[in-house]
Tab-separated table of C-alpha atoms in Angstrom:
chain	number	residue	atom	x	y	z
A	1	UNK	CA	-136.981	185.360	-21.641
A	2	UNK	CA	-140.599	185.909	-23.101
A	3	UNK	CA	-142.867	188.258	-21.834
A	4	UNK	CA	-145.128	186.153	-20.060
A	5	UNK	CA	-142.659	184.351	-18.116
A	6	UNK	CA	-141.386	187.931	-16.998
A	7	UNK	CA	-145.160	188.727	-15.863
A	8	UNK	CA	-145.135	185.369	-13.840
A	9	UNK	CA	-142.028	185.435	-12.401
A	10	UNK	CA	-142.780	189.075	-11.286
A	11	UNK	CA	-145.783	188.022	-9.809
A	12	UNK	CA	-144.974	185.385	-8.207
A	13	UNK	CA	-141.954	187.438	-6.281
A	14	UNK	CA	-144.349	189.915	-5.477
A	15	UNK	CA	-146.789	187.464	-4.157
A	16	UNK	CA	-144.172	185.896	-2.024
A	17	UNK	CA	-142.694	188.848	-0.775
A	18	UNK	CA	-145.884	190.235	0.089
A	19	UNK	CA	-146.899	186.820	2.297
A	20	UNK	CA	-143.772	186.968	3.983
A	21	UNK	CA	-143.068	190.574	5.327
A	22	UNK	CA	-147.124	189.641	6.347
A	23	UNK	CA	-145.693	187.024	8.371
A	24	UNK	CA	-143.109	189.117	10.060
A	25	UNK	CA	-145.196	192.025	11.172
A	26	UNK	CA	-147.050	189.502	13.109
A	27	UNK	CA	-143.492	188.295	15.209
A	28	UNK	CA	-142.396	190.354	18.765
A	29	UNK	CA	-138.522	192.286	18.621
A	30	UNK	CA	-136.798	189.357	19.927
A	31	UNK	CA	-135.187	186.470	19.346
A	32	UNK	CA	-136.579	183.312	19.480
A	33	UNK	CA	-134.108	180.282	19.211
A	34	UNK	CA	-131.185	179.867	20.759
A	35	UNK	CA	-128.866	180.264	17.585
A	36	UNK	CA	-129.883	183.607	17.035
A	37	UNK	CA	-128.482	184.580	20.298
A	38	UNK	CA	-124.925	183.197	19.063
A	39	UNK	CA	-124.719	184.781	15.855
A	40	UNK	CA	-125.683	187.921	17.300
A	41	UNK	CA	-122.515	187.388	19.313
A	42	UNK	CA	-120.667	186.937	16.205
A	43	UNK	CA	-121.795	190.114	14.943
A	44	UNK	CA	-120.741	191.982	17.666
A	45	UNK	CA	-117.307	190.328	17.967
A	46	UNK	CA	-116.710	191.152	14.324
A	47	UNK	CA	-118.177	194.854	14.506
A	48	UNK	CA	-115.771	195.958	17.445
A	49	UNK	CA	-112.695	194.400	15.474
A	50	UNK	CA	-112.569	190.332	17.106
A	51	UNK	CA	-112.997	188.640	13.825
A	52	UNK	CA	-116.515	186.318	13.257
A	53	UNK	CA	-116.243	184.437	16.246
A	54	UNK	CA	-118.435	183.340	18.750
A	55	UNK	CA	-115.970	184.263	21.976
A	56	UNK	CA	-112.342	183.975	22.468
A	57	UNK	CA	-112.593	180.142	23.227
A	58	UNK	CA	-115.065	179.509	20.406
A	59	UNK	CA	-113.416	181.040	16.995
A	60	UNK	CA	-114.770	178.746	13.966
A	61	UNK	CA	-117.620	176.918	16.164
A	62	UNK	CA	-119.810	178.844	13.662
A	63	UNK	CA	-119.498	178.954	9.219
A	64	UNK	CA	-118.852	182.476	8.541
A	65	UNK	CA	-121.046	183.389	5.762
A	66	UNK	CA	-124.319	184.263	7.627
A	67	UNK	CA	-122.479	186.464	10.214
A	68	UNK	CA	-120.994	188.298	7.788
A	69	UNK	CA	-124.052	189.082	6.089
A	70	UNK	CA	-125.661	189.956	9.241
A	71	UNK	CA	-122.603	192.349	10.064
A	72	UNK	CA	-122.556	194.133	6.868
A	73	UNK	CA	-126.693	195.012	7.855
A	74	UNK	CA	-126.190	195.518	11.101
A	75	UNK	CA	-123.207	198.011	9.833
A	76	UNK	CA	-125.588	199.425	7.469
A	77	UNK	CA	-128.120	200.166	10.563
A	78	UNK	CA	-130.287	197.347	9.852
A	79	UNK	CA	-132.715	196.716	12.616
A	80	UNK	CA	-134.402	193.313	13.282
A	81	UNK	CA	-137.317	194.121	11.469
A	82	UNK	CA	-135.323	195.243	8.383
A	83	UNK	CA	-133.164	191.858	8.218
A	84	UNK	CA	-136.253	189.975	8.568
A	85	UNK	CA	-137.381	191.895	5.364
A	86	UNK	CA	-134.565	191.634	3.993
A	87	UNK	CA	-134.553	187.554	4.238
A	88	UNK	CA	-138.097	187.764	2.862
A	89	UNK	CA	-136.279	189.254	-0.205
A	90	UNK	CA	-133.900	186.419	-0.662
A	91	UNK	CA	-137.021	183.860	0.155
A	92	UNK	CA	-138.932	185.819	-2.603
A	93	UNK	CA	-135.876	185.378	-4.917
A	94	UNK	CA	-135.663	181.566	-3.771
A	95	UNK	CA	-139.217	181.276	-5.005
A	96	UNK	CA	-138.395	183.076	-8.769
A	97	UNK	CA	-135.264	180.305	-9.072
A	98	UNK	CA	-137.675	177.523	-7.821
A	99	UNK	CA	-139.444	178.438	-11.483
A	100	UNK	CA	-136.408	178.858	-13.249
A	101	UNK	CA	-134.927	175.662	-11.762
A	102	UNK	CA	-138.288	173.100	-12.504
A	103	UNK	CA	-138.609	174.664	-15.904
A	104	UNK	CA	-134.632	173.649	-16.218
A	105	UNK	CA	-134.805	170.216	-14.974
A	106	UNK	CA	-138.045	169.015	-16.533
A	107	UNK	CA	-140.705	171.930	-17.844
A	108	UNK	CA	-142.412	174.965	-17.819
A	109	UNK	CA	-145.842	173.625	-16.129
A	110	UNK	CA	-143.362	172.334	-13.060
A	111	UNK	CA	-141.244	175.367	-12.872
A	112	UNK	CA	-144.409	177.387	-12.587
A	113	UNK	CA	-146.775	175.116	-9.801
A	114	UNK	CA	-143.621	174.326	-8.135
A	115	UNK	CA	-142.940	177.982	-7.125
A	116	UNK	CA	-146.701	178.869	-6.875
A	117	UNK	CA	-146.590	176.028	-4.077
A	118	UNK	CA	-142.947	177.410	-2.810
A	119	UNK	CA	-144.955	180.977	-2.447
A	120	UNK	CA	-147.109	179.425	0.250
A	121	UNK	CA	-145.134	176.873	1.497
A	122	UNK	CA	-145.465	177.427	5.313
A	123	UNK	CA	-141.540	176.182	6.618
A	124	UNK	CA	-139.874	178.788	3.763
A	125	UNK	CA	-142.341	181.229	5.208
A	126	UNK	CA	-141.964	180.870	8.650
A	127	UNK	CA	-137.862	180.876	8.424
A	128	UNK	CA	-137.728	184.397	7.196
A	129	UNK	CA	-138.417	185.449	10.374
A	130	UNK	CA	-135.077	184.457	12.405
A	131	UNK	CA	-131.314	184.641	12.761
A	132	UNK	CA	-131.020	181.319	11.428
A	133	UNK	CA	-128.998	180.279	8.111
A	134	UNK	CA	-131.835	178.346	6.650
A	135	UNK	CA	-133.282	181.357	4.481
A	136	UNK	CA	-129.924	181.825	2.887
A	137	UNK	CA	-128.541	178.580	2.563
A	138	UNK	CA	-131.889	177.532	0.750
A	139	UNK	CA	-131.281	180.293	-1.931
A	140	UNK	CA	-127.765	179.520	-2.013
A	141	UNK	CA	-128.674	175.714	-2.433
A	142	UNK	CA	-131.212	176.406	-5.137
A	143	UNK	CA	-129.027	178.875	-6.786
A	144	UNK	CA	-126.327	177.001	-7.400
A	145	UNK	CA	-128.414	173.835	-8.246
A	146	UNK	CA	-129.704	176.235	-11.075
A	147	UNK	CA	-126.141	176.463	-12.699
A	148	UNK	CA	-125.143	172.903	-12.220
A	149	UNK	CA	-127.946	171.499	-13.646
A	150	UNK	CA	-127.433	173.884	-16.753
A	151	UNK	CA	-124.007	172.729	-17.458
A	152	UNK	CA	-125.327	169.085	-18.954
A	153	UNK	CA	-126.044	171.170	-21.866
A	154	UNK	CA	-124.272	174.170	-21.789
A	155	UNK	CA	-120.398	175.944	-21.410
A	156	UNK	CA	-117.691	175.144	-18.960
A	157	UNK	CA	-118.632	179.269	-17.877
A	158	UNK	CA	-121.431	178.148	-15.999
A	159	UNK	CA	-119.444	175.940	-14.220
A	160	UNK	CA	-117.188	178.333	-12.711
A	161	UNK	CA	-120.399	180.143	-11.557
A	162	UNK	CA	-121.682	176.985	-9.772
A	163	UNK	CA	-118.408	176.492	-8.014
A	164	UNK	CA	-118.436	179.610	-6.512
A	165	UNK	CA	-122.206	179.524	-5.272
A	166	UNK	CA	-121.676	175.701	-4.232
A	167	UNK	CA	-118.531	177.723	-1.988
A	168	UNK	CA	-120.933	180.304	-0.670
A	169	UNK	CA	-122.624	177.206	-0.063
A	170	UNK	CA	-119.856	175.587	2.066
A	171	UNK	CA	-119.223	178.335	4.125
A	172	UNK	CA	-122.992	179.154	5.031
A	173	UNK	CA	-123.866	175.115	6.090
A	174	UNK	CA	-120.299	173.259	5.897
A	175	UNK	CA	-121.816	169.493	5.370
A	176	UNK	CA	-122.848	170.849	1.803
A	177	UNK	CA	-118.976	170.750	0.930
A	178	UNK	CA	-119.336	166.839	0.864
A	179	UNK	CA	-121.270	167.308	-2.582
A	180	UNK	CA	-117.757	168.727	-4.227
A	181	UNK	CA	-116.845	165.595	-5.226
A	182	UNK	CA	-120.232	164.269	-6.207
A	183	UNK	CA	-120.884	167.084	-8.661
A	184	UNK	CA	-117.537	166.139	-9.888
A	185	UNK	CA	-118.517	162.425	-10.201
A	186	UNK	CA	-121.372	164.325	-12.331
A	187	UNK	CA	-119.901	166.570	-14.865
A	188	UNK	CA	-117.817	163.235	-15.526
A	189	UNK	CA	-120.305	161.977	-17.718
A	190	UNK	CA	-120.876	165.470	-19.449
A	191	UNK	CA	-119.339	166.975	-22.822
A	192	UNK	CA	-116.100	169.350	-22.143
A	193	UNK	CA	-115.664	167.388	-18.911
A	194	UNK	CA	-112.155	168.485	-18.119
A	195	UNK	CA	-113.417	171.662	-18.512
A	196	UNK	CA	-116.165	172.198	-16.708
A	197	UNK	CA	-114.524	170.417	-13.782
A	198	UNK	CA	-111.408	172.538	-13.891
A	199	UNK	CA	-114.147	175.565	-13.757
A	200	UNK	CA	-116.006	173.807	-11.453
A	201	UNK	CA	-113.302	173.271	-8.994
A	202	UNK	CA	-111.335	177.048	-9.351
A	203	UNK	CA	-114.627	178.437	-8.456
A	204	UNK	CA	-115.445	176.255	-5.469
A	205	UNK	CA	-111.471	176.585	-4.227
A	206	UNK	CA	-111.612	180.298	-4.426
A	207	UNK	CA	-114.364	180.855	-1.846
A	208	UNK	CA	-113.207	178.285	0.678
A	209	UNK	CA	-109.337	179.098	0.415
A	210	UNK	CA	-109.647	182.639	2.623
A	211	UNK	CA	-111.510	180.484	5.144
A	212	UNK	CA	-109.194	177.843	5.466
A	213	UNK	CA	-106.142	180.058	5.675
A	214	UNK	CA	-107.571	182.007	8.366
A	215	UNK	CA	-108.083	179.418	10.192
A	216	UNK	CA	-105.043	177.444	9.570
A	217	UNK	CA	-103.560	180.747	10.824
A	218	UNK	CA	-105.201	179.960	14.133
A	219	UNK	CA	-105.158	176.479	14.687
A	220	UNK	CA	-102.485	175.373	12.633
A	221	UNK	CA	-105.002	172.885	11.531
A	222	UNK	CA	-106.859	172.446	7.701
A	223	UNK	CA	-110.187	173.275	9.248
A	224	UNK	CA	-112.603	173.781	5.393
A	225	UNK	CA	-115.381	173.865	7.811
A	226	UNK	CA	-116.041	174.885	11.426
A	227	UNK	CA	-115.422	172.495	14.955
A	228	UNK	CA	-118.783	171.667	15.104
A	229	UNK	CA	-118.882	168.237	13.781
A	230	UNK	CA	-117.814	166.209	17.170
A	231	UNK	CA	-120.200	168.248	18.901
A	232	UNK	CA	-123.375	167.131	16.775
A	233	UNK	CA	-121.766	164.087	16.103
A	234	UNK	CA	-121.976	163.228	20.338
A	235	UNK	CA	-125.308	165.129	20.423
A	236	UNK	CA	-126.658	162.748	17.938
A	237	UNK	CA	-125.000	159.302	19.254
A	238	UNK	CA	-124.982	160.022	22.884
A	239	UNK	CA	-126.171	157.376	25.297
A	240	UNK	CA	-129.240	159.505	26.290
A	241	UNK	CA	-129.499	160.687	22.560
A	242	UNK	CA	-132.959	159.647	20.506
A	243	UNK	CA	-131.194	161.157	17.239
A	244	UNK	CA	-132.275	164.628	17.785
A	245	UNK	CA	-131.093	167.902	20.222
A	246	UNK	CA	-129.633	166.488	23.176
A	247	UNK	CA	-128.026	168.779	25.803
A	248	UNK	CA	-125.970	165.774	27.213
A	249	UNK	CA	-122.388	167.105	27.515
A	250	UNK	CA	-119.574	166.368	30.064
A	251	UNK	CA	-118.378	169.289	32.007
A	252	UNK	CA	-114.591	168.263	31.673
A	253	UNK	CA	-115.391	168.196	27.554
A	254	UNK	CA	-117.304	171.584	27.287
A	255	UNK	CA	-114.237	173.019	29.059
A	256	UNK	CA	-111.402	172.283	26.650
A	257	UNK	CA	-110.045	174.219	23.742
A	258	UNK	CA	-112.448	173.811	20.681
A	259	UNK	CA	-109.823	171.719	18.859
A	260	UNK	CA	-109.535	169.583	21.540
A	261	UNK	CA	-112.866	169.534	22.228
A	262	UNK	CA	-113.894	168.545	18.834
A	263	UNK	CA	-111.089	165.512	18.603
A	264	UNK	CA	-112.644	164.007	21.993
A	265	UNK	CA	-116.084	164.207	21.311
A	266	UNK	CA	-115.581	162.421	18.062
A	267	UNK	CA	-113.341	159.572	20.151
A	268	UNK	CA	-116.059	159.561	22.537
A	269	UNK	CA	-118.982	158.642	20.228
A	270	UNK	CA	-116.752	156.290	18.252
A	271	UNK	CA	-116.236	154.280	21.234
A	272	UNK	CA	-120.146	154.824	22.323
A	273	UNK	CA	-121.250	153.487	18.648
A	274	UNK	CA	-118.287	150.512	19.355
A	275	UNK	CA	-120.231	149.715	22.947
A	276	UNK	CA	-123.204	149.279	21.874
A	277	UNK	CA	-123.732	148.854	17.999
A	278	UNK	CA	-127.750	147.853	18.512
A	279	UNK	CA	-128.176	151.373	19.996
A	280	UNK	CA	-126.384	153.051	16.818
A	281	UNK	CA	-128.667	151.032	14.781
A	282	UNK	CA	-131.922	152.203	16.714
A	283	UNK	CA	-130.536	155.840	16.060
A	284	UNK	CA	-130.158	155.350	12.510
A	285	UNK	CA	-133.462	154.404	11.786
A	286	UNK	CA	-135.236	156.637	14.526
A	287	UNK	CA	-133.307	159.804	13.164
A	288	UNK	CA	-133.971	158.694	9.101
A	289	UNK	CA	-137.495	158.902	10.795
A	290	UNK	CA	-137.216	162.425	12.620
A	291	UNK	CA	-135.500	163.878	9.116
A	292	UNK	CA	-138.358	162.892	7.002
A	293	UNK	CA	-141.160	162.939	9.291
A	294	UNK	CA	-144.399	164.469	8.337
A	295	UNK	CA	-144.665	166.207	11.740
A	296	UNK	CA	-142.863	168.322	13.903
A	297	UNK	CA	-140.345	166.224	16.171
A	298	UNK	CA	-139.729	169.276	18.592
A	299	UNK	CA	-141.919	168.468	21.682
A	300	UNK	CA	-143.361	172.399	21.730
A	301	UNK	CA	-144.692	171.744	18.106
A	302	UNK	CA	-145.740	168.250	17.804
A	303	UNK	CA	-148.107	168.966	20.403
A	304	UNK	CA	-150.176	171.490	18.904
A	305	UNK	CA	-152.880	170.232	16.569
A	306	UNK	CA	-152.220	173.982	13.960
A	307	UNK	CA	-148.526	172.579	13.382
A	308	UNK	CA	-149.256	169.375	12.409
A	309	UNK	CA	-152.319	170.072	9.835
A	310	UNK	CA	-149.794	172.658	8.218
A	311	UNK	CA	-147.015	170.319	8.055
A	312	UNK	CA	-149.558	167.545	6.779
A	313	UNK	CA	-151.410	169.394	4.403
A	314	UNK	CA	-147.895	170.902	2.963
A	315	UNK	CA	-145.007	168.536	2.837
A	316	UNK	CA	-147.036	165.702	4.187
A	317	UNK	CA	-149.469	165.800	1.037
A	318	UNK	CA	-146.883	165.745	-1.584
A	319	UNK	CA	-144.795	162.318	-0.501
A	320	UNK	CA	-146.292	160.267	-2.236
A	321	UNK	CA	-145.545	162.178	-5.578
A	322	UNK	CA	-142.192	163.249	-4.199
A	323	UNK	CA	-141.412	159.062	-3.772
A	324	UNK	CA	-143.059	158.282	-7.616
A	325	UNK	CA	-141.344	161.454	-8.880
A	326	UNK	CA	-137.756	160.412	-7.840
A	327	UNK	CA	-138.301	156.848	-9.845
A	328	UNK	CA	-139.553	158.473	-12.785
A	329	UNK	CA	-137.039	160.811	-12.793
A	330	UNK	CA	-133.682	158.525	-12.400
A	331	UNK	CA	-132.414	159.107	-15.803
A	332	UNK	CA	-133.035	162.607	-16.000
A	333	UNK	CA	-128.975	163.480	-16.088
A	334	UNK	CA	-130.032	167.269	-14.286
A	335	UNK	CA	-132.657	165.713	-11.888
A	336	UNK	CA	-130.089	163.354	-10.830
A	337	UNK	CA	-128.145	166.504	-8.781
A	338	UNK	CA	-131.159	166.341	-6.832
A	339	UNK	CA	-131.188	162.688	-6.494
A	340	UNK	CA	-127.289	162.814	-4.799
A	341	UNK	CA	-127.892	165.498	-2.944
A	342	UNK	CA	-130.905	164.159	-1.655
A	343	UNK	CA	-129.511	160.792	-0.589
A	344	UNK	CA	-126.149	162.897	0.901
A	345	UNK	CA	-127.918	164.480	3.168
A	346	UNK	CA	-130.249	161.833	4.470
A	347	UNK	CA	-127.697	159.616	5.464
A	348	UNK	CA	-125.659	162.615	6.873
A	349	UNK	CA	-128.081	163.745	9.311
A	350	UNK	CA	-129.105	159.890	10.123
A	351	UNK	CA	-125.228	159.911	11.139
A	352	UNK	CA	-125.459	162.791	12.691
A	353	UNK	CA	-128.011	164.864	14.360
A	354	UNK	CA	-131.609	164.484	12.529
A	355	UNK	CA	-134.468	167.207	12.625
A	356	UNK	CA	-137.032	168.362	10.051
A	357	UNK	CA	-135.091	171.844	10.275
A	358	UNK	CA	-131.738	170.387	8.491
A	359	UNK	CA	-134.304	168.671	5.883
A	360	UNK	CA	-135.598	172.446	4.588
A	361	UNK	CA	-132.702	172.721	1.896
A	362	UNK	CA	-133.982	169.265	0.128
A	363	UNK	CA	-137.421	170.837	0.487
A	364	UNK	CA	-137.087	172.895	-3.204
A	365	UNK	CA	-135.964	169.898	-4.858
A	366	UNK	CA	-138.477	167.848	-2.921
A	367	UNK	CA	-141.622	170.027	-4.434
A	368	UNK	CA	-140.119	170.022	-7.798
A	369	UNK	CA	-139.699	166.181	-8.024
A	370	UNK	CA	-143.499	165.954	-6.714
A	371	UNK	CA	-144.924	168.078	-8.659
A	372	UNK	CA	-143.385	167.035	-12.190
A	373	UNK	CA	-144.980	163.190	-10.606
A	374	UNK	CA	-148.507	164.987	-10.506
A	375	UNK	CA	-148.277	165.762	-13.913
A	376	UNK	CA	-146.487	162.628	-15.088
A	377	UNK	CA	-149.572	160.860	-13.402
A	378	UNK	CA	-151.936	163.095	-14.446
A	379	UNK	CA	-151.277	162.579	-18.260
A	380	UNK	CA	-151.184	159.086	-18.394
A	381	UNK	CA	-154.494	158.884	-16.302
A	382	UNK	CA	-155.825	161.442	-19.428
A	383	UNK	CA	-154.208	159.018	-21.796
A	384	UNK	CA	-155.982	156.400	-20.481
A	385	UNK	CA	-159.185	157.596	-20.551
């Protein structure tokens, strides 16, 4: 790597880092969200010997990854403040492979502005500062969209490198385990297919098979995942559902057995969607509107006029280039990863449950596709003239 890039990349960590821990000196000891409060639970339950669970009745409700990062700090006598640094280090890093990722996929000029903007891009900012999994899975995701998208031109090695971050992945947010088989559909079209896929796939397998056993050992079930999805999937569908966080839950439901629990729910919004179609329809749309909209959707957010000039002035500002960006980049064979996993998790969460939050992950992807459309526009408008 040249010199200069080192002195940019450096800065730019430093930069970020520096914003960041800013940030989090200005937040109380506490938590703030809900979440945070149950994966504190699951590091306690793991630290006195229960296993990463959530309580006896709730024992793979939650992906295990982020727990067990948080237990090995909280082992290591990691206070609040410290973890909060210490996911401003991983944001930092997030930022470095934002530049290392653009310059990949399409140059040096994108891989540069499109981590200067992920420096002071307010929603990687503000998630530093929480028990929540976004700060890791968005370095995982970007991570492991570095390797994949160097495999179009380079060794099956790499490959075996992306599976296992795309299984770090999995095990941190579990509907990012649906893009398995579309990075296989990929690396079909690539040299040393066979390969790479075999790679691909040994890598992936090997960080999801300790999961699954475990809890195959406990359920007798293949469970790759957790026994969330009927819950969000009935939070999402309900019949007093708008497509976002709806505490709407039947008392008889909440107290069943998790496995249980998770086949009814599922059986209860198929045969809600079945009742009334129109209403599923409505929810599609209105939650394909909550997962890209401009402005906060929560109601103690959207309210306040600071949250909405951020969010305008920040991801707001760059659709229009993100839109033109994603046309002009269609035949790009590494942009294209970004294109699928784009389009997977829109019409997930428009299934599903639908908030700006789940859309953070895309957000890397979503600056780097909008900026490379500046410049694209930018040249031929210098052309031109």
């Amino acid at each position: 790597m040249e010199r200069v890039h080192k002195r940019k990349i450096l800065i730019l960590f430093f930069l970020a880092l520096f914003i960041r821990i800013i940030f989090i000196l200005t937040l109380k000891n506490q938590f703030y969200f809900d979440d945070e409060y149950e994966y504190f639970k699951m590091v306690e339950n793991f630290l006195s010997g229960k296993g990463l669970i959530v309580s006896e009745n709730l024992k793979a409700f939650r992906p295990p990854l982020y727990p067990l990062v948080l237990s090995i700090l909280y082992f290591l006598k990691f206070n609040l403040m410290w973890i909060r640094i210490f996911q401003a280090v991983l944001s930092s890093l997030t930022v470095v492979f934002v530049y290392l990722l653009g310059k990949e996929v399409f140059d040096e000029k994108t891989g540069f502005f499109s981590s200067l903007i992920s420096t002071f891009y307010p929603f990687f900012i503000f998630y530093t500062g929480f028990l929540l999994t976004e700060t890791l899975f968005v370095f995982l995701i970007v991570l492991t969209f570095f390797y994949l998208t160097r495999i179009v031109e380079k060794n099956e090695k790499l490959s075996f490198k992306g599976g296992i971050l795309l299984g770090l992945s999995g095990l941190t947010r579990p509907n990012i385990q649906l893009f398995f088989p579309i990075s296989i559909f990929h690396i079909l079209f690539l040299k040393d297919k066979w390969k790479k896929i075999l790679m691909f796939s040994t890598g992936f397998c090997l960080i999801l098979i300790p999961w699954i056993i475990r809890n195959y050992k406990i359920f007798h079930k293949f469970i790759p995942g957790t026994t969330m999805g009927g819950w969000v999937f009935w939070e999402g569908n309900n019949p007093y559902s708008e497509g976002g966080p709806c505490s709407y839950f039947p008392l008889e439901v909440i107290q069943m057995d998790e496995i249980r629990r998770d086949r009814i729910l599922y059986k209860m919004t198929f045969e809600e969607i079945k009742k009334n179609p129109k209403r599923f329809l409505y929810l599609l749309k209105n939650k394909f509107k909550r997962f890209w909209n401009v402005v906060p959707n929560a109601p103690e957010f959207e309210k306040k006029i600071l949250y909405r000039v951020i969010s305008v002035f920040s991801f707001g500002i760059m659709m229009p280039f993100f839109i033109i960006g994603f046309l002009f980049s269609l035949k790009n064979k590494k942009a294209q990863f970004f294109h699928s996993l784009i389009i997977l998790f829109t019409f997930f969460h428009m299934i599903f449950l639908a908030s700006i939050r789940y859309r953070l992950p895309l957000e890397p992807f979503y600056i780097i596709i909008s900026v490379h459309a500046f410049f694209v526009l930018y040249n031929k408008i210098i052309e031109y003239f």
